[in-house]
mmCIF file of C-alpha atoms in Angstrom:
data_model
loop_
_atom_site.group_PDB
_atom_site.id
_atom_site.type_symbol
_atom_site.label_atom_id
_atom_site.label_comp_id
_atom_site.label_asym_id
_atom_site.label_seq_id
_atom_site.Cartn_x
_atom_site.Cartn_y
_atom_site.Cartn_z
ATOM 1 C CA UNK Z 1 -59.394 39.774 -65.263
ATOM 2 C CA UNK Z 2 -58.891 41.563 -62.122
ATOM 3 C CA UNK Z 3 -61.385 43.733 -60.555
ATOM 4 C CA UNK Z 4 -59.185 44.687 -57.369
ATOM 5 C CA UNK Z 5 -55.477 45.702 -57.908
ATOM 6 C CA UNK Z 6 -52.818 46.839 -56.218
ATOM 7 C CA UNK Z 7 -49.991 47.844 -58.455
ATOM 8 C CA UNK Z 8 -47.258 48.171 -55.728
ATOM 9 C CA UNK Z 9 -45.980 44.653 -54.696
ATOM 10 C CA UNK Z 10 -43.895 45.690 -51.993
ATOM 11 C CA UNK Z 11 -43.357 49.007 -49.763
ATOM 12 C CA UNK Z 12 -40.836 50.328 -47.182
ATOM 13 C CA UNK Z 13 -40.874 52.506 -44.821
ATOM 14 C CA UNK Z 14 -39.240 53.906 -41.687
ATOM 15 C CA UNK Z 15 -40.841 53.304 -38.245
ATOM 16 C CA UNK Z 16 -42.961 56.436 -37.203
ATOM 17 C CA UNK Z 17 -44.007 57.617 -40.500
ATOM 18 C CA UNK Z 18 -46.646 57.359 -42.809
ATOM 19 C CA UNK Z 19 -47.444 54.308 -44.929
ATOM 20 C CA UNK Z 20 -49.896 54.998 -47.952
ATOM 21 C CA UNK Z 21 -51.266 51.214 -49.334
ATOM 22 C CA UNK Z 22 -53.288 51.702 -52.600
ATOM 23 C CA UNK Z 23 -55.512 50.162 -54.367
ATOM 24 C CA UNK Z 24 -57.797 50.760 -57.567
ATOM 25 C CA UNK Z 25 -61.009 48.847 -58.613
ATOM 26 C CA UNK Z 26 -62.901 48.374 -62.243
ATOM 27 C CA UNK Z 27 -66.257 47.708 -61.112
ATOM 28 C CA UNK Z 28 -68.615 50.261 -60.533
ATOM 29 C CA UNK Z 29 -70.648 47.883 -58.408
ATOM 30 C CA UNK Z 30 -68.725 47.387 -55.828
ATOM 31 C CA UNK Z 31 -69.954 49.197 -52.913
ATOM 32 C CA UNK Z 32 -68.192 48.083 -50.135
ATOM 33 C CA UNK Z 33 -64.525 47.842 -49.530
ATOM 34 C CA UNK Z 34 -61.897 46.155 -46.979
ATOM 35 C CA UNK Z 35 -58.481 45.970 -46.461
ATOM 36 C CA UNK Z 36 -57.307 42.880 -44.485
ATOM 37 C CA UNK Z 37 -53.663 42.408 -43.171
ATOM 38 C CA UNK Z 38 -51.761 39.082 -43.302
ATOM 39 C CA UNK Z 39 -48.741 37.507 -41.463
ATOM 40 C CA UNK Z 40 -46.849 34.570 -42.906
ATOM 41 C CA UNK Z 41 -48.375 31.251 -42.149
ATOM 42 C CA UNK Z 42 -51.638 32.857 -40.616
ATOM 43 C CA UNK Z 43 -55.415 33.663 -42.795
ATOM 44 C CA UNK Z 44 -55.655 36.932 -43.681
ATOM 45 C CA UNK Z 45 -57.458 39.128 -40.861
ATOM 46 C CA UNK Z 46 -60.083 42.168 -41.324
ATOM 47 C CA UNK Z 47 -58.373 45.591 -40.147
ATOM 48 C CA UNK Z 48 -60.712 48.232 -41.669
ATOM 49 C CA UNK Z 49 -63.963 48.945 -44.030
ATOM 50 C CA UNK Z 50 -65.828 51.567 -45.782
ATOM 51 C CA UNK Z 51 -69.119 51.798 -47.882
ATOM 52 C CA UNK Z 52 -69.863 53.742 -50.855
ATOM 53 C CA UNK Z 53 -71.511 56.119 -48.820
ATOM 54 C CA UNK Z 54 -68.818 57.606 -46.935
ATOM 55 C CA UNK Z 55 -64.520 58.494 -48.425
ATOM 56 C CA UNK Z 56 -63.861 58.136 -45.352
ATOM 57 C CA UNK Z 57 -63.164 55.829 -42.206
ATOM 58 C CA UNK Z 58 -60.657 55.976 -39.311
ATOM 59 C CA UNK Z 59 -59.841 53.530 -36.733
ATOM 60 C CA UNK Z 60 -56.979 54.490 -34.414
ATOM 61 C CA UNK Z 61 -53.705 54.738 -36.673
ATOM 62 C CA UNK Z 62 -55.499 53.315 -39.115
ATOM 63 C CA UNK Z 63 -57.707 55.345 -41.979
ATOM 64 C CA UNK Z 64 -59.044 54.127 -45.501
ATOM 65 C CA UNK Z 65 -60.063 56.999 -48.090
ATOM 66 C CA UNK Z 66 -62.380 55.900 -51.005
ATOM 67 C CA UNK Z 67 -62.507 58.037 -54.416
ATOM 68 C CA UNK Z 68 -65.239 56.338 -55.876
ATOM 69 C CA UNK Z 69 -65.493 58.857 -59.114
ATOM 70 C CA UNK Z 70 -61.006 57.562 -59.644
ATOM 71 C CA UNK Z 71 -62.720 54.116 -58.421
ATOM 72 C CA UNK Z 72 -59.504 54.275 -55.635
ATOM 73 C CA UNK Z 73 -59.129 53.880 -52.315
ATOM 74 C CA UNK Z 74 -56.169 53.959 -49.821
ATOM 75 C CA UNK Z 75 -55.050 52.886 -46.530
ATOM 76 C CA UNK Z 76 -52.948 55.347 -44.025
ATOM 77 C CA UNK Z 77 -51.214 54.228 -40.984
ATOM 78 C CA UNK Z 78 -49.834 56.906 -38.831
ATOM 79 C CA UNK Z 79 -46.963 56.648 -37.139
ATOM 80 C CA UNK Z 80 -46.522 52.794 -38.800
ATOM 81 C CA UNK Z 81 -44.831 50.449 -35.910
ATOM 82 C CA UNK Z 82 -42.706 47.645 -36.842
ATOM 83 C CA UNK Z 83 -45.372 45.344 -35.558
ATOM 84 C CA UNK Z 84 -47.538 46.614 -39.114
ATOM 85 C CA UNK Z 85 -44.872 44.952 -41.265
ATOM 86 C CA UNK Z 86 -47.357 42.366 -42.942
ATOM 87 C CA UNK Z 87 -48.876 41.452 -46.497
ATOM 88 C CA UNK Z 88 -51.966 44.256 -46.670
ATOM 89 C CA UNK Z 89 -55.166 42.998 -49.430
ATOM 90 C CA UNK Z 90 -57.355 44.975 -50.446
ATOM 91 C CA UNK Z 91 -61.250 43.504 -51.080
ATOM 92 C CA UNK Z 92 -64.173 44.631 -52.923
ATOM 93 C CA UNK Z 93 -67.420 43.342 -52.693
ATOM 94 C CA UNK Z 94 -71.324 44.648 -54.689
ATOM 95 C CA UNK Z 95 -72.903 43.094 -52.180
ATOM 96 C CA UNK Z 96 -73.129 42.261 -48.717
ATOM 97 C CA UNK Z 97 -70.673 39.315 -49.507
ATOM 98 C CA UNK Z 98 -68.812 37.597 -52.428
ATOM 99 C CA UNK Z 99 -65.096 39.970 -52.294
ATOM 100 C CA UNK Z 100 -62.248 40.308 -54.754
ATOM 101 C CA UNK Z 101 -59.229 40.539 -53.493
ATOM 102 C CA UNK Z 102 -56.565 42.834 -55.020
ATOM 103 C CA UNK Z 103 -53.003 40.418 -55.471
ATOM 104 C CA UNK Z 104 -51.586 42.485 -52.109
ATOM 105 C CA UNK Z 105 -48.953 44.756 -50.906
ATOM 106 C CA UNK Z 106 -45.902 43.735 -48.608
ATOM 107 C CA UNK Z 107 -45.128 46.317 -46.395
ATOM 108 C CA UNK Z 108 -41.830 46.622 -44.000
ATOM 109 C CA UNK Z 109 -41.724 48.866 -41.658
ATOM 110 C CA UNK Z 110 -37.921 49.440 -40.566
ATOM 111 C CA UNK Z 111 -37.001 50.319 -36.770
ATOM 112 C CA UNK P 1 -63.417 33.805 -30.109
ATOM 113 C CA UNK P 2 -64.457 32.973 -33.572
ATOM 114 C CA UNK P 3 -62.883 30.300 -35.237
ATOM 115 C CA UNK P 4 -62.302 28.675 -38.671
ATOM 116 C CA UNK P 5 -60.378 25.675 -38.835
ATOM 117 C CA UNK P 6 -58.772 24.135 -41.693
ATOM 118 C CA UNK P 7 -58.539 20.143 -41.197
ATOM 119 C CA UNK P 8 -54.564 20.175 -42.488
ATOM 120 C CA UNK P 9 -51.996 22.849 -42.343
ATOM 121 C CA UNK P 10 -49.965 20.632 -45.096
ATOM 122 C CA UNK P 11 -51.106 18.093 -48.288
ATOM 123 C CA UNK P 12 -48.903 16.663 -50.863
ATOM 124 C CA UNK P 13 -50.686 14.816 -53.072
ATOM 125 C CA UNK P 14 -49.499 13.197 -56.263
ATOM 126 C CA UNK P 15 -51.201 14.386 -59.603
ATOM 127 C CA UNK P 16 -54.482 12.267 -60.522
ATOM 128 C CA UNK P 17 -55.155 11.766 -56.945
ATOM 129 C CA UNK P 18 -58.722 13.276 -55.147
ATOM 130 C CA UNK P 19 -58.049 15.270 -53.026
ATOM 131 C CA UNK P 20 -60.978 16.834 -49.701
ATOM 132 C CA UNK P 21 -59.613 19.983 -47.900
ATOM 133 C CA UNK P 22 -62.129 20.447 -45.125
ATOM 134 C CA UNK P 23 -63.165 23.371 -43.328
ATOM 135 C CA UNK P 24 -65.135 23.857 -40.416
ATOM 136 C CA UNK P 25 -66.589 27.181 -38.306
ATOM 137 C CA UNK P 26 -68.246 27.297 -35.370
ATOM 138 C CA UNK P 27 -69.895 30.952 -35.703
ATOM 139 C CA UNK P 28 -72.698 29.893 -37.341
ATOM 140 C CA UNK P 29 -72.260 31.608 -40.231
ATOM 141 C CA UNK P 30 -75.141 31.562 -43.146
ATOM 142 C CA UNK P 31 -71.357 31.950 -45.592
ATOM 143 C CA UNK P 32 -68.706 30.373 -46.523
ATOM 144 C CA UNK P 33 -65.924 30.394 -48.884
ATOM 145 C CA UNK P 34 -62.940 29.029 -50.691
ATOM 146 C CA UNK P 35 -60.208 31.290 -51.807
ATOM 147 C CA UNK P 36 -56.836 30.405 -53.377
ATOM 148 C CA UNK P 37 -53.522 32.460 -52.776
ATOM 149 C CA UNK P 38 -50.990 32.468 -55.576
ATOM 150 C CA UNK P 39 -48.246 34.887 -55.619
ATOM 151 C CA UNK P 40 -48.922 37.997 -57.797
ATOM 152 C CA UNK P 41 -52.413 37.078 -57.846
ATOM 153 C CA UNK P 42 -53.516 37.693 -54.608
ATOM 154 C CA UNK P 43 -56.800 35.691 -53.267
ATOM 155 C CA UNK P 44 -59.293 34.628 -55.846
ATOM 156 C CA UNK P 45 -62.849 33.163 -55.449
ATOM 157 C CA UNK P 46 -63.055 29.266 -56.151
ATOM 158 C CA UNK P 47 -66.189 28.389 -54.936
ATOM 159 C CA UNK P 48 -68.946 29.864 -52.241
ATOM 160 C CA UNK P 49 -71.717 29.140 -49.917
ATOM 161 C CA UNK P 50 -74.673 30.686 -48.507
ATOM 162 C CA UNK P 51 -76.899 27.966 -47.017
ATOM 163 C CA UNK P 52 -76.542 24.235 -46.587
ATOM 164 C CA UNK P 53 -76.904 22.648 -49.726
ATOM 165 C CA UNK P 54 -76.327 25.766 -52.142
ATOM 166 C CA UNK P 55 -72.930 26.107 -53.603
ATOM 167 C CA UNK P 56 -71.915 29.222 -56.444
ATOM 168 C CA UNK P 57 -68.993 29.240 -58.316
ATOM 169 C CA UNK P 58 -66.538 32.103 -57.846
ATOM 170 C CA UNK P 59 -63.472 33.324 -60.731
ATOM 171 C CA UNK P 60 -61.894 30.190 -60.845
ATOM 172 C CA UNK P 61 -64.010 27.079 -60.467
ATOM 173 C CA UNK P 62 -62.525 24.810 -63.256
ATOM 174 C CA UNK P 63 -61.089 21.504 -61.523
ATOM 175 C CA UNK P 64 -62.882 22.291 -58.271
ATOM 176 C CA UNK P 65 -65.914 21.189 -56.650
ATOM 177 C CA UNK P 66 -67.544 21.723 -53.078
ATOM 178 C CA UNK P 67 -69.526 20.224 -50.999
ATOM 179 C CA UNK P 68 -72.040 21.576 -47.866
ATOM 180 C CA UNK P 69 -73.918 19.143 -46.164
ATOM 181 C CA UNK P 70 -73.917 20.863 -42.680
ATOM 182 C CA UNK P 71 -73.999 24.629 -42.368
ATOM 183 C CA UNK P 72 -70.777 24.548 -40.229
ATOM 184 C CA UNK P 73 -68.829 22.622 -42.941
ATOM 185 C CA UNK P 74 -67.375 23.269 -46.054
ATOM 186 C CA UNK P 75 -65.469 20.650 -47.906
ATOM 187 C CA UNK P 76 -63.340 21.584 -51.479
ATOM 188 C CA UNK P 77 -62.609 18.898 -53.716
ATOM 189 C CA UNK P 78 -60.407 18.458 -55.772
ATOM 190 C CA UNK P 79 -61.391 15.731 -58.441
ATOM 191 C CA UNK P 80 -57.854 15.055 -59.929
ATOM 192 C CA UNK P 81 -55.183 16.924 -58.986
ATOM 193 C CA UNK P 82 -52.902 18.705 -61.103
ATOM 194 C CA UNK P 83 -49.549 20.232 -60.414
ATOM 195 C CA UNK P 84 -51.120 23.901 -61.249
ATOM 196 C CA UNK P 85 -53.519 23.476 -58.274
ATOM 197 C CA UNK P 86 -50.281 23.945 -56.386
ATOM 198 C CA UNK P 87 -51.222 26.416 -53.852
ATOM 199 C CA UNK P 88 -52.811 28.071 -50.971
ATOM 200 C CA UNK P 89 -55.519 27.400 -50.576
ATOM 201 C CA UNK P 90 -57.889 29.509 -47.879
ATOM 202 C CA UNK P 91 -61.573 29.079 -46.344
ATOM 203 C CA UNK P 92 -63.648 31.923 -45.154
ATOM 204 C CA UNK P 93 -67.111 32.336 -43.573
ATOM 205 C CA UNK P 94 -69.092 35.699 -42.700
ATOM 206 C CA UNK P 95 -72.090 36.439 -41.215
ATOM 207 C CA UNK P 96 -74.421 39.365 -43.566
ATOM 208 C CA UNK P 97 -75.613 41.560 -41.018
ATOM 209 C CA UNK P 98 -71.729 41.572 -39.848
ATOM 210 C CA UNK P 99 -70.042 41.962 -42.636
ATOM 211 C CA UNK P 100 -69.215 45.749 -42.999
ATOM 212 C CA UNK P 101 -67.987 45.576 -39.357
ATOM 213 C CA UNK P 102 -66.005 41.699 -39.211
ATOM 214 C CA UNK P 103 -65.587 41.506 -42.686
ATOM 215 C CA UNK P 104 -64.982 37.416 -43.527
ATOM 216 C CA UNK P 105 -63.056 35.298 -40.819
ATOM 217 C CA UNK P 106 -60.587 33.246 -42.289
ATOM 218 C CA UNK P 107 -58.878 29.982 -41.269
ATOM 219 C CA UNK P 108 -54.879 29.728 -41.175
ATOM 220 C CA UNK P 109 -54.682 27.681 -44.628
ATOM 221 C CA UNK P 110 -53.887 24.717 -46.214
ATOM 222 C CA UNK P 111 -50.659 24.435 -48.587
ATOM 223 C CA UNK P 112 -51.370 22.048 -50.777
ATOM 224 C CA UNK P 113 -48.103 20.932 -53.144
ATOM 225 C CA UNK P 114 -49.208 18.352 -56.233
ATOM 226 C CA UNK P 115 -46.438 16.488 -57.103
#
């Protein structure tokens, strides 16, 4: 039974414009959230976070929102780069440590 | 730089056999953790870590067991491999007071095919 998911296996979209990742969670618990980014043959790596307390977080082009009451949260990137195109998770966790991972979302970015 | 490091990038083993995947860190993390990636399915828990010695199981511990005899390494065995353990398989370590910042630090993987 997942706890993380993220119904859209794959998205496209041109270089410069917006790329909206979701992701919705089951457990109420969960109170802090990541999304991690992952090239081919490489362990996934941390890009961004956000706690219960906040909806949300920015860091450069990259901004999570949380919706805790629609248990959903989303990742922007504005303008998306070709250098984005990657495998994005997103990770839940109701404690400090101990995440669920969502089954991830390929994204291509097209020059 | 921070660094996990997963002994072998590529494992066949044939079914029945025991197989170690071993995983070392050199942050000095209090966690650590072993994830497998399956396609659709996205990363789930195996097995985890917070101190030498302690071990939890995660979502999917059946077939698996771990081993942490030194806080920097983290050993997953597998005590007869089947052709569904055919996978991915990741290790990850975190620190808590840096978690909400760093998030876990993974290694690059180990694809492991059971023939």
């Amino acid at each position: 039974d997942q706890q993380v998911k993220q119904n859209s296996p794959s998205l496209s979209v041109q270089e410069g414009r917006i790329s909206i990742l979701n992701c919705d969670y089951t457990n109420s618990m969960f109170d802090y959230f990541l999304w991690y980014k992952k090239y081919p043959a490489e362990g996934p790596t941390f890009l961004i976070s956000i706690s219960s307390i906040k909806d949300k977080n920015e860091d450069g082009r990259f901004t999570v929102f949380l919706n805790k009451s629609a248990k959903h949260l989303s990742l922007h990137i504005v303008p998306s780069q070709p250098g984005d195109s990657a495998v994005y998770f997103c990770a839940a966790s109701a404690r400090d440590n101990d995440m669920r991972f969502g089954a991830g979302t390929r994204l291509t970015v097209k020059p | 730089d921070v660094k996990v490091t997963q002994s072998s990038r590529y494992l066949v083993k044939r079914t029945g056999e025991k197989v170690f995947l071993e995983c070392v860190q050199d942050m000095d993390h209090e966690n650590m953790f072993w994830y497998r990636q399956d396609p659709g399915l996205g990363l789930r828990l195996i097995y985890f870590s917070y101190d030498v010695k302690m071990k939890e199981k995660g979502d999917i511990p059946e077939g698996y067991s771990v081993s942490r005899e030194k806080k920097e390494r983290f050993s997953l065995i597998l005590e007869s491999a089947s052709t569904n353990q055919t996978s991915m398989y990741l290790c990850a370590s975190s620190l808590d007071e840096q978690f909400l910042n760093y998030g876990y630090t993974f290694g690059s993987g180990t694809r492991l095919t059971v023939v």
